Coordinates of C-alpha atoms in Angstrom, one line a residue:
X193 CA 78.2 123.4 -133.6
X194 CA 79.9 124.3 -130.6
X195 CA 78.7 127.2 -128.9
X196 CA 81.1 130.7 -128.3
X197 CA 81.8 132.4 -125.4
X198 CA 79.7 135.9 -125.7
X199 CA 82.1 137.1 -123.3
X200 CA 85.6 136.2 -125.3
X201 CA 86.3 138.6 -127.9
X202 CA 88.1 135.9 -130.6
X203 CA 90.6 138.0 -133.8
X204 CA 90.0 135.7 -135.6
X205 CA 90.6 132.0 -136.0
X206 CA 93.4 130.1 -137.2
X207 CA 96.2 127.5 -136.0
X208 CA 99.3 126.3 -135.9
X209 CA 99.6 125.4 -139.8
X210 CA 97.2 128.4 -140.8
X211 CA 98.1 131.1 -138.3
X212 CA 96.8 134.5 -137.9
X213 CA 97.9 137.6 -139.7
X214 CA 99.6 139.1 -136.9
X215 CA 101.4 136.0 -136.5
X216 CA 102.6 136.0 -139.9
X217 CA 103.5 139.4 -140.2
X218 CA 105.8 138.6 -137.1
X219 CA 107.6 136.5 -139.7
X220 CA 108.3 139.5 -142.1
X221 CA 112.0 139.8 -143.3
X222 CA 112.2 142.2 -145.9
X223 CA 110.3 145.6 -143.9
X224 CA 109.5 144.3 -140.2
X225 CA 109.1 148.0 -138.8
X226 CA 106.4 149.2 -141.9
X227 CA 103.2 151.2 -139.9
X228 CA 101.1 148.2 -142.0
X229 CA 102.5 145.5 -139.9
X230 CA 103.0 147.3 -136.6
X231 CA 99.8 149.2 -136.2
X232 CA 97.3 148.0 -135.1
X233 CA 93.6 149.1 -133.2
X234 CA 92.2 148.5 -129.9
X235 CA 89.2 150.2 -130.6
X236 CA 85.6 147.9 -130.9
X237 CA 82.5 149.6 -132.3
X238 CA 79.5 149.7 -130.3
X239 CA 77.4 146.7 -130.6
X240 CA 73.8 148.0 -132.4
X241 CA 71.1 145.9 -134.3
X242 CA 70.8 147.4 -137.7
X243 CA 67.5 148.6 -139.2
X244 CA 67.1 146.9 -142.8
X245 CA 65.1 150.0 -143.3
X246 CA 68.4 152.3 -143.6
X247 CA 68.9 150.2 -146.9
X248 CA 65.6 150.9 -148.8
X249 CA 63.6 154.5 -147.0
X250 CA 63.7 156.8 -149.1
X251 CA 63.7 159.7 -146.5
X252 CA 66.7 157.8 -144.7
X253 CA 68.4 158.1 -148.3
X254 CA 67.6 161.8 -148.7
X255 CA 68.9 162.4 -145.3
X256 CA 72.3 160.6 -146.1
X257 CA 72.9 163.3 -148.7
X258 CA 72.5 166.1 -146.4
X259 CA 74.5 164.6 -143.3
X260 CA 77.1 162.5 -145.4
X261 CA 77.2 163.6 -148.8
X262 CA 77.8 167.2 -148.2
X263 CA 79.5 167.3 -144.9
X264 CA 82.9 164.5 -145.9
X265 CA 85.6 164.1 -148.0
X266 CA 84.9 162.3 -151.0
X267 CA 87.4 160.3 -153.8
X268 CA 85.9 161.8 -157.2
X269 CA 88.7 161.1 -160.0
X270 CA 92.3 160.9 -160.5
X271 CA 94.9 163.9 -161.9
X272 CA 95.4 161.5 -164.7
X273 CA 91.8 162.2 -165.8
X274 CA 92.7 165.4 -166.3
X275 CA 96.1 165.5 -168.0
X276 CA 95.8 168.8 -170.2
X277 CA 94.7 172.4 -168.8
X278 CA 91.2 172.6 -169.3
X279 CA 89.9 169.2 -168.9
X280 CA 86.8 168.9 -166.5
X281 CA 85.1 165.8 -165.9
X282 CA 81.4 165.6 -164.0
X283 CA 81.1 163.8 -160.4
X284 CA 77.9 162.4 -159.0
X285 CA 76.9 161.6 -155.9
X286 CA 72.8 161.2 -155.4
X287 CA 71.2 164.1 -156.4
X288 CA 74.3 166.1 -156.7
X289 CA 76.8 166.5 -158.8
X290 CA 79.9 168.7 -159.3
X291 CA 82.8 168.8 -162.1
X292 CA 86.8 169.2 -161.3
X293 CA 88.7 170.6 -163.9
X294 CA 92.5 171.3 -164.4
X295 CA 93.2 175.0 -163.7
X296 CA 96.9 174.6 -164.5
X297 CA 99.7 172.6 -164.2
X298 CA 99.8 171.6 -161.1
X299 CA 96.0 173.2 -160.4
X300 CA 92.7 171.9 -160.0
X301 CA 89.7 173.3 -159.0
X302 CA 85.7 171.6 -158.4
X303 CA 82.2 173.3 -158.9
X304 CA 78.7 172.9 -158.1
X305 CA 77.9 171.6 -161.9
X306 CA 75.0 174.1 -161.9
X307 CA 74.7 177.4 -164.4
X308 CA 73.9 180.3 -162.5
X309 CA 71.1 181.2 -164.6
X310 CA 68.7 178.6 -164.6
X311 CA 70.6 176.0 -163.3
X312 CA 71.5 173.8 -165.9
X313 CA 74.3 171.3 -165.6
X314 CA 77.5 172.7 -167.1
X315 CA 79.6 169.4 -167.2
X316 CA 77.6 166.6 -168.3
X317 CA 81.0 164.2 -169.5
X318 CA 84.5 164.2 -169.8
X319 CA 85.1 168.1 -171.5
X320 CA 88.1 169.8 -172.9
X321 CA 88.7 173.7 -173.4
X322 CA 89.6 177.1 -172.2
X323 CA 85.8 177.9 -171.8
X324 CA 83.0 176.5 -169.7
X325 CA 79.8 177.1 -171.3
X326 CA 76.2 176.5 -170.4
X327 CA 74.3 174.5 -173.8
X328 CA 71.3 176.3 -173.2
X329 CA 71.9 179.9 -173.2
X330 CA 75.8 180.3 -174.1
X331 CA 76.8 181.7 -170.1
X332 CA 80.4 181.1 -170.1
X333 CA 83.0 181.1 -167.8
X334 CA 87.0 180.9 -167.7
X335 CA 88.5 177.7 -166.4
X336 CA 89.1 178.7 -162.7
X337 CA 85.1 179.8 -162.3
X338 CA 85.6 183.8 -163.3
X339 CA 82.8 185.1 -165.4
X340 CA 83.5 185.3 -169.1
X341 CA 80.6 186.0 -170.9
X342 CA 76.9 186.4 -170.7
X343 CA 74.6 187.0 -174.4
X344 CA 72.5 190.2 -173.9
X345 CA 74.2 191.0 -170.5
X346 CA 72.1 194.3 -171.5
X347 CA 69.4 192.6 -169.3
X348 CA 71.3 191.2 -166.5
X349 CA 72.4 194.7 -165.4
X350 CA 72.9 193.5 -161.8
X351 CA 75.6 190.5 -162.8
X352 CA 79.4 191.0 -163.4
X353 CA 82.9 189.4 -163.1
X354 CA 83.1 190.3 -159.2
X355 CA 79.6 188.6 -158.3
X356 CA 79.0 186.0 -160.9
X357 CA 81.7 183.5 -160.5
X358 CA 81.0 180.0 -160.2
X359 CA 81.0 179.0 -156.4
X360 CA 83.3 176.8 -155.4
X361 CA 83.7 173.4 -153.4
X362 CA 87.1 172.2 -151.3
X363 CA 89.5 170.1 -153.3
X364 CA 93.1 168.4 -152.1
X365 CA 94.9 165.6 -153.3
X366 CA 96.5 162.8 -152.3
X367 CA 98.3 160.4 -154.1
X368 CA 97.0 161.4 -157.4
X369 CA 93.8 160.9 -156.1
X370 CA 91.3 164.1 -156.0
X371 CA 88.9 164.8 -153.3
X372 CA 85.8 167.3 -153.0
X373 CA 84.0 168.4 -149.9
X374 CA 80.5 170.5 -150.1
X375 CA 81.1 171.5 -146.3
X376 CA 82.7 174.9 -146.5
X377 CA 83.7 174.8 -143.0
X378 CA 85.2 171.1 -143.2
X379 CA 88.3 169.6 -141.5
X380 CA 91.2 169.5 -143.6
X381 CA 91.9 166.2 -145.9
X382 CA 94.5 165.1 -143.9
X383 CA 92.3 164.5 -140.8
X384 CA 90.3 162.5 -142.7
X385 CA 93.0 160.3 -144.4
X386 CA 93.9 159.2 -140.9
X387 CA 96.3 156.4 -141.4
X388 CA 96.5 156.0 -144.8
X389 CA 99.2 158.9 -145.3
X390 CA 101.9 156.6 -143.0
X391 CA 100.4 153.3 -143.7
X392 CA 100.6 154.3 -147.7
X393 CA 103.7 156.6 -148.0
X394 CA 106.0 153.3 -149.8
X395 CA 103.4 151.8 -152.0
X396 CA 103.3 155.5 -154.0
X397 CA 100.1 155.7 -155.7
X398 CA 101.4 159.0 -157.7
X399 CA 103.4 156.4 -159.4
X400 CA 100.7 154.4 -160.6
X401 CA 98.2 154.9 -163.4
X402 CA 94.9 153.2 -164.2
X403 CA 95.2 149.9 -166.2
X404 CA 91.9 149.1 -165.9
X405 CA 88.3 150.9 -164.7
X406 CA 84.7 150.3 -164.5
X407 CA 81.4 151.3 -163.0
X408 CA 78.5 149.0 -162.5
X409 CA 75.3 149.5 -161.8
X410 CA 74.0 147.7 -159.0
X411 CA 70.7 146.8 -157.6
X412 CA 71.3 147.3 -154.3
X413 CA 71.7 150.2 -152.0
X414 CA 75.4 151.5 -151.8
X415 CA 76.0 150.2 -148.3
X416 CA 75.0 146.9 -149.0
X417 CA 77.9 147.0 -152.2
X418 CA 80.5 148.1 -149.9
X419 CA 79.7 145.8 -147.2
X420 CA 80.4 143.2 -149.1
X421 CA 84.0 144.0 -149.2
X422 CA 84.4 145.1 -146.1
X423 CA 85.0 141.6 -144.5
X424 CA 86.4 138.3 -145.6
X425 CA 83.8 136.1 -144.0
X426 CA 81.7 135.7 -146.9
X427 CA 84.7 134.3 -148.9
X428 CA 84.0 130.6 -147.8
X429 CA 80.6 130.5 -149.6
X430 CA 80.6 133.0 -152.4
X431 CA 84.0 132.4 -153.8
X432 CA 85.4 128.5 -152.8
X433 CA 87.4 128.8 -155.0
X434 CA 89.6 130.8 -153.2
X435 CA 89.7 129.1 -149.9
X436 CA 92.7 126.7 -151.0
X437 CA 94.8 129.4 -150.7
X438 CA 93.1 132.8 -149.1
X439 CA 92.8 133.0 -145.0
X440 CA 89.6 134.3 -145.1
X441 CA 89.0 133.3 -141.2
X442 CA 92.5 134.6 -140.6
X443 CA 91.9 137.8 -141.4
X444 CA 92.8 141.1 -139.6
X445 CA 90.5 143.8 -138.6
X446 CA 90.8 147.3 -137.5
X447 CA 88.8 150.2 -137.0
X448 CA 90.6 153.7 -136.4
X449 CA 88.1 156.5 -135.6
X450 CA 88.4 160.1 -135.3
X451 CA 87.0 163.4 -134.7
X452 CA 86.8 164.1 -138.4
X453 CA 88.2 161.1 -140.0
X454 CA 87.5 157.5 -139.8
X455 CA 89.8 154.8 -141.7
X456 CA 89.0 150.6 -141.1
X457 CA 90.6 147.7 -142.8
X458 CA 89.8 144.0 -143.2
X459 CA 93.7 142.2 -144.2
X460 CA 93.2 138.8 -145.3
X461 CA 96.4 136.8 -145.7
X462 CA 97.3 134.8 -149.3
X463 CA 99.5 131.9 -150.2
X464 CA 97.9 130.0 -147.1
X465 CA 94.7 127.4 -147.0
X466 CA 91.6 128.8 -144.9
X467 CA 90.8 127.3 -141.7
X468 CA 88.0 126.5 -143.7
X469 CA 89.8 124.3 -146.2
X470 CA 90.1 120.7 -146.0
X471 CA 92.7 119.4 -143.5
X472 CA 94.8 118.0 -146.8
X473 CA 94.7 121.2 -148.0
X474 CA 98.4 122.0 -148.6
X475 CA 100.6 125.1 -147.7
X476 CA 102.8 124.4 -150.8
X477 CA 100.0 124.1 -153.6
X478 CA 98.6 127.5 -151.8
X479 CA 101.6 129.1 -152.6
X480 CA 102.1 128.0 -156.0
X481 CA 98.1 128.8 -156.3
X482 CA 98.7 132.2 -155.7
X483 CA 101.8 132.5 -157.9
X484 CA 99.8 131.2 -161.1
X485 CA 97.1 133.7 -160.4
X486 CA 99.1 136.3 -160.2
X487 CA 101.3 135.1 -163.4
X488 CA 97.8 134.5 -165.1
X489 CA 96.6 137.9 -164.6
X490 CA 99.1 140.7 -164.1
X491 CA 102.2 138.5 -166.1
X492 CA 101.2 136.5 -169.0
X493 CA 103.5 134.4 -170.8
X494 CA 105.5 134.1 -167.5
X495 CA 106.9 130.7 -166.2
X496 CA 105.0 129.4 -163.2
X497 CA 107.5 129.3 -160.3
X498 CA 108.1 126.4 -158.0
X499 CA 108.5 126.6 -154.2
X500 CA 110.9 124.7 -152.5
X501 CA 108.7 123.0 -149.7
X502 CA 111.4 122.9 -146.8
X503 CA 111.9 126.4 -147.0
X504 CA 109.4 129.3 -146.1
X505 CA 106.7 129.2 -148.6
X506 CA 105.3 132.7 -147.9
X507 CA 108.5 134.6 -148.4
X508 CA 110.1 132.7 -151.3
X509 CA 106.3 133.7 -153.0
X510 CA 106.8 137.4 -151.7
X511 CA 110.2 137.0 -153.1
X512 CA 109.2 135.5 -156.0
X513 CA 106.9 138.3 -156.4
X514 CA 109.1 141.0 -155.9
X515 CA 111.8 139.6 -158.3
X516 CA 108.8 139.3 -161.3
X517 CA 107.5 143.3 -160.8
X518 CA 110.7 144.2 -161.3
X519 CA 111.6 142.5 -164.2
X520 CA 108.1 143.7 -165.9
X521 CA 107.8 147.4 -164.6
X522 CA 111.6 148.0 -164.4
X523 CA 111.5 149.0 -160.8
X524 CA 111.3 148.0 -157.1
X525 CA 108.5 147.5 -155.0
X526 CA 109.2 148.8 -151.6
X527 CA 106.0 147.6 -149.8
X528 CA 106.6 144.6 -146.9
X529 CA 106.6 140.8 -148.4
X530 CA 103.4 140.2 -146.1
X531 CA 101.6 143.0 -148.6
X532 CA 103.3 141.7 -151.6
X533 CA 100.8 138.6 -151.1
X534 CA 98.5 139.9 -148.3
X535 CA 95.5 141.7 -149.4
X536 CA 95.2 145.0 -147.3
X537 CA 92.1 146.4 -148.2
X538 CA 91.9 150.3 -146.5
X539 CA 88.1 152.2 -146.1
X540 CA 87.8 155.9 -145.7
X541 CA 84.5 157.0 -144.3
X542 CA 82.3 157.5 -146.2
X543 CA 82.5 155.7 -149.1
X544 CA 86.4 154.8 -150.6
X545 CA 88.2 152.1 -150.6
X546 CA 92.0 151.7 -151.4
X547 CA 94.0 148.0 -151.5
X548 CA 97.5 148.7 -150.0
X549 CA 99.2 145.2 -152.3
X550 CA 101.2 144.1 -155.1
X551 CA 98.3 141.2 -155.2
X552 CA 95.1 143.1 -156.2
X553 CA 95.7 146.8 -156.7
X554 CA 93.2 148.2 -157.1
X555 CA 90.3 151.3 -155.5
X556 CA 86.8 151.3 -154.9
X557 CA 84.1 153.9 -154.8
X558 CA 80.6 153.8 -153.7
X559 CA 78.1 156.0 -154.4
X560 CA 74.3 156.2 -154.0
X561 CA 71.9 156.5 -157.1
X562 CA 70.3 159.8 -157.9
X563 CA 66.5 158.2 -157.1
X564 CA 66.6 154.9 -156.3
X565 CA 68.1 154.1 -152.9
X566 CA 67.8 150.2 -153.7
X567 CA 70.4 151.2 -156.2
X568 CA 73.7 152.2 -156.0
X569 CA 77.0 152.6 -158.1
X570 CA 80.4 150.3 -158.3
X571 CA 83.8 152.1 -159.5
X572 CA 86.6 150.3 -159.5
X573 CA 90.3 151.1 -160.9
X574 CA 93.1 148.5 -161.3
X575 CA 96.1 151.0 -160.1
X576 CA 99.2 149.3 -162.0
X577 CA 103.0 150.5 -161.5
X578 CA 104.3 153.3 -164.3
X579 CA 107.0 151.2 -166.0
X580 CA 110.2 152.7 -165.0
X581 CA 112.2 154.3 -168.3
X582 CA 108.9 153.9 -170.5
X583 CA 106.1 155.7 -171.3
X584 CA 103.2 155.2 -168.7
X585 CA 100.3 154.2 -171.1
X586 CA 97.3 156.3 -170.4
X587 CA 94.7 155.7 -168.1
X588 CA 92.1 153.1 -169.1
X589 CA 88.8 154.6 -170.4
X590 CA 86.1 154.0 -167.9
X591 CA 83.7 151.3 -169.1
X592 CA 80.1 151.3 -168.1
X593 CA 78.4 147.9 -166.9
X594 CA 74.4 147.6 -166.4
X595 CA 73.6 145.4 -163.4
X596 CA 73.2 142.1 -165.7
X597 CA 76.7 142.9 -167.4
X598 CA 79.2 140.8 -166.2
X599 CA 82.8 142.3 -165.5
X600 CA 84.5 139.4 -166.5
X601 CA 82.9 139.5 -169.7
X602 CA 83.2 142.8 -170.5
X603 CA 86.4 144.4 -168.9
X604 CA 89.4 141.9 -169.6
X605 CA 92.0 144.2 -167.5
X606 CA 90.5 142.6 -164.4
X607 CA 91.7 138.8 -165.2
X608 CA 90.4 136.6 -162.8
X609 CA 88.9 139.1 -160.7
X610 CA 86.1 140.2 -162.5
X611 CA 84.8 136.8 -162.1
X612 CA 84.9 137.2 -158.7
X613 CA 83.3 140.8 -158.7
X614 CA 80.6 138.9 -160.7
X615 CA 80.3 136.5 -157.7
X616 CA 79.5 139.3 -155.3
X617 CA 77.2 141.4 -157.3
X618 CA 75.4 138.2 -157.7
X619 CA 74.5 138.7 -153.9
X620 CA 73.8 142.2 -154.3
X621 CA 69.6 142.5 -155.0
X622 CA 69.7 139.0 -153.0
X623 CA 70.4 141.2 -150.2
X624 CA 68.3 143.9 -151.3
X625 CA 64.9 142.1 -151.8
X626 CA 65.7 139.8 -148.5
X627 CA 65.9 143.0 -146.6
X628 CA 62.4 143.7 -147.2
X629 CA 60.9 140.2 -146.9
X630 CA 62.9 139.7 -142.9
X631 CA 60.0 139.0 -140.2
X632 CA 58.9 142.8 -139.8
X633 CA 59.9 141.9 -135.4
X634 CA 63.0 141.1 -136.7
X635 CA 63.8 143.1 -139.5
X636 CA 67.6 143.7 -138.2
X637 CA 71.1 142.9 -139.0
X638 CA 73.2 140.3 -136.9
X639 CA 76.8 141.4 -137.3
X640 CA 79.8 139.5 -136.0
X641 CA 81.5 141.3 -133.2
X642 CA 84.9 141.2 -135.0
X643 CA 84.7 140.1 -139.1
X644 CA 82.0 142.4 -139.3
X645 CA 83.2 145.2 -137.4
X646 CA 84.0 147.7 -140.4
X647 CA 80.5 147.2 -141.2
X648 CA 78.9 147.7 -137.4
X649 CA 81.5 151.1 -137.5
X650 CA 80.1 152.6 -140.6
X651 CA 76.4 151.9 -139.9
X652 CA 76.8 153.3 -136.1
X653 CA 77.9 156.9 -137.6
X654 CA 75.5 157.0 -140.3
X655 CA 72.7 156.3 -138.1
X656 CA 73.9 158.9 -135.8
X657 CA 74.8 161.7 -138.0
X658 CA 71.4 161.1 -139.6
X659 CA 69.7 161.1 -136.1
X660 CA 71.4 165.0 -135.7
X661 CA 70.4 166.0 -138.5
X662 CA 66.8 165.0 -137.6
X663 CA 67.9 166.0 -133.7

């Protein structure tokens, strides 16, 4: 193995045949000017050893929920959840939970999901109705939080309709997307979207509706279940079969911080071998790989297409691609041809994740369990196109996996994918149990300096807002 120079800071590795991502997005034809391609970070996270114990302490876990938790913008549902007046759906995040409901047409509001008498939960699933009313003892309110109704308000002389309202947490949108924030005094959404507004402006998530959705369980802590998609490294060994025509060592990183926001990405470029692929391994059956997946999962029935190997195999797949969405949804993509391949894979501190491609559209969420911090939950939503002078079909119902259920199994919307979901969870309480068997003097993380940089980012502000919490 030949040794690295500590002092060379490599972005990655690739060659004349496999270049890097920047290198083929120089290429790009169709939208050469698109933020996506021409942005880029300078910024490196400090180098820190990670404590495995921030993965498994329980009073590390309970201090999360104070100094992350409650104080940052988090993804909780879509509008589409929520299409009729009157429809509230629950949130949880740890211990705590909240519900969102529609206020209106164009209106939504989120609660603390706790009854002001005795604090029962008000919002326990997905609820319809121009009431909200506590099971136990009848309390109701109206749909925007004012107090409706309390039985034998004789004896609660001191509560009425100006003092008993249900309090409130922050709520904005973007995309279709809804976000809550417990911090009263918090920075608005926007800060914390960072780069995703520019970056996301032309792939118009409003326009898209959930085809497919899940939530596993998984035994593992939540930041070990978002590190694993937060760098393409671990592609070579978990999921080989992919390296014929994914450049996993190719790969782009960046990291943009902020005072109140903080948005990373890990790009890994399709329809190419890996530098860790045989040297046979051809650019033209990469292509046409990539094309049957795609026609496999999102376009069955479909003819495979074949690539003319003089000519530029990445754009006639991106124009291949382009061509096919619009003759199943009925209307144009207007994203780059690098991200109608190119997986672009977006993460919004804390704990969101949003793919910015015609490939593998899709969001994640991560969230920690209510009492288990070697435990953690896995949302995802496939985040298809609205078919352009049909009816969009409604959003998927939300299918709940145990941590031995297998995706591919058990949500078919997800094609190919889930097997390779199933790949990674299989990884998950791997990682979990080795964390607590490391050599006690060494019971830290080695991180790559730039594969693993989302990953070295995150961990560096947890620790530290933790530590001023403590401070």
């Amino acid at each position: 193995m030949a040794e690295a120079d500590p002092q060379k800071f490599l972005k990655g590795y690739g060659s004349d045949e496999r270049p890097l991502a920047q290198v083929l997005w120089a290429r790009e034809k169709f939208d050469p000017d698109h933020p996506v391609l021409k942005d880029a970070s300078d910024f490196e996270p400090e180098k820190r050893k990670v404590d495995f114990s921030i993965y498994y302490d329980p009073k590390f876990a309970a201090a999360e929920q104070q100094a992350i938790w409650r104080k940052s913008w988090l993804y909780a549902c879509r509008e589409e959840d929520l299409p009729n007046i009157g429809d509230r759906t629950p949130y949880q995040v740890g211990k705590d939970s909240y519900f969102i409901v529609r206020t209106g047409e164009d209106e939504f509001k989120a609660f603390f999901n706790s009854c002001l008498h005795r604090g029962t939960m008000l919002c326990a699933k997905q609820e319809a109705g121009d009431t909200i009313r506590c099971p136990y003892h009848g309390w109701e309110w109206n749909i925007d939080g004012r107090l409706k109704r309390i039985p034998s308000h004789w004896d609660f002389a001191d509560l009425n309709r100006n003092n008993a309202s249900l309090p409130e947490v922050k709520l904005d949108r973007w995309g279709g997307f809804i976000f809550i924030n417990a911090d009263p005094d918090c920075a608005p959404l926007d800060e914390a979207l960072s780069v995703l507004k520019s970056h996301f402006e032309k792939f118009e998530f409003k326009r898209r509706y959930t085809a497919g959705r899940f939530r596993k369980q998984v035994k593992a802590n939540w930041k070990v279940t978002q590190e694993a998609f937060q760098e393409a490294y671990h592609l070579y060994a978990t999921h080989p079969e992919a390296v014929p025509f994914t450049g996993d060592a190719q790969a782009q990183y960046d990291v943009w911080p902020g005072e109140n926001g903080h948005v990373g990405r890990n790009v890994t470029p399709s329809a190419q071998p890996s530098m860790h692929a045989p040297a046979d391994a051809s650019a033209v059956e990469a292509a046409q790989m990539f094309a049957q997946a795609m026609v496999d999962w999102h376009y069955p029935g479909h003819e495979y297409p074949e690539f003319d190997p003089d000519k530029d195999l990445r754009l006639q797949a991106a124009e291949w691609h382009r061509k096919t969405i619009k003759e199943f949804y009925g209307r144009d993509s207007k994203i780059p041809d690098a991200a109608m391949l190119d997986s672009f894979l977006y993460f919004m501190f804390p704990h969101a994740a949003f793919w910015m491609t015609e490939a593998v559209p899709m969001t994640y969420q991560f969230t920690p369990h209510p009492t288990d911090p070697e435990q953690a939950f896995f949302e995802v939503r496939l985040m298809l196109p609205c078919p352009e002078g049909r009816e969009t079909p409604p959003p998927a119902e939300l299918v709940e996996l145990g941590p031995d259920d297998s995706v591919f199994e058990n949500v078919p919307p997800f094609g190919f994918l889930g097997f390779i979901f199933d790949q990674d969870m299989s990884n998950m309480p791997l990682i979990q149990k080795g964390a607590h068997a490391a050599n006690p003097e060494e019971s830290f993380t080695r991180l790559g300096r730039y594969q693993e940089q989302l990953i070295q980012h995150w961990n560096n502000l947890i620790v530290d807002r933790v530590a001023e919490l403590d401070g």
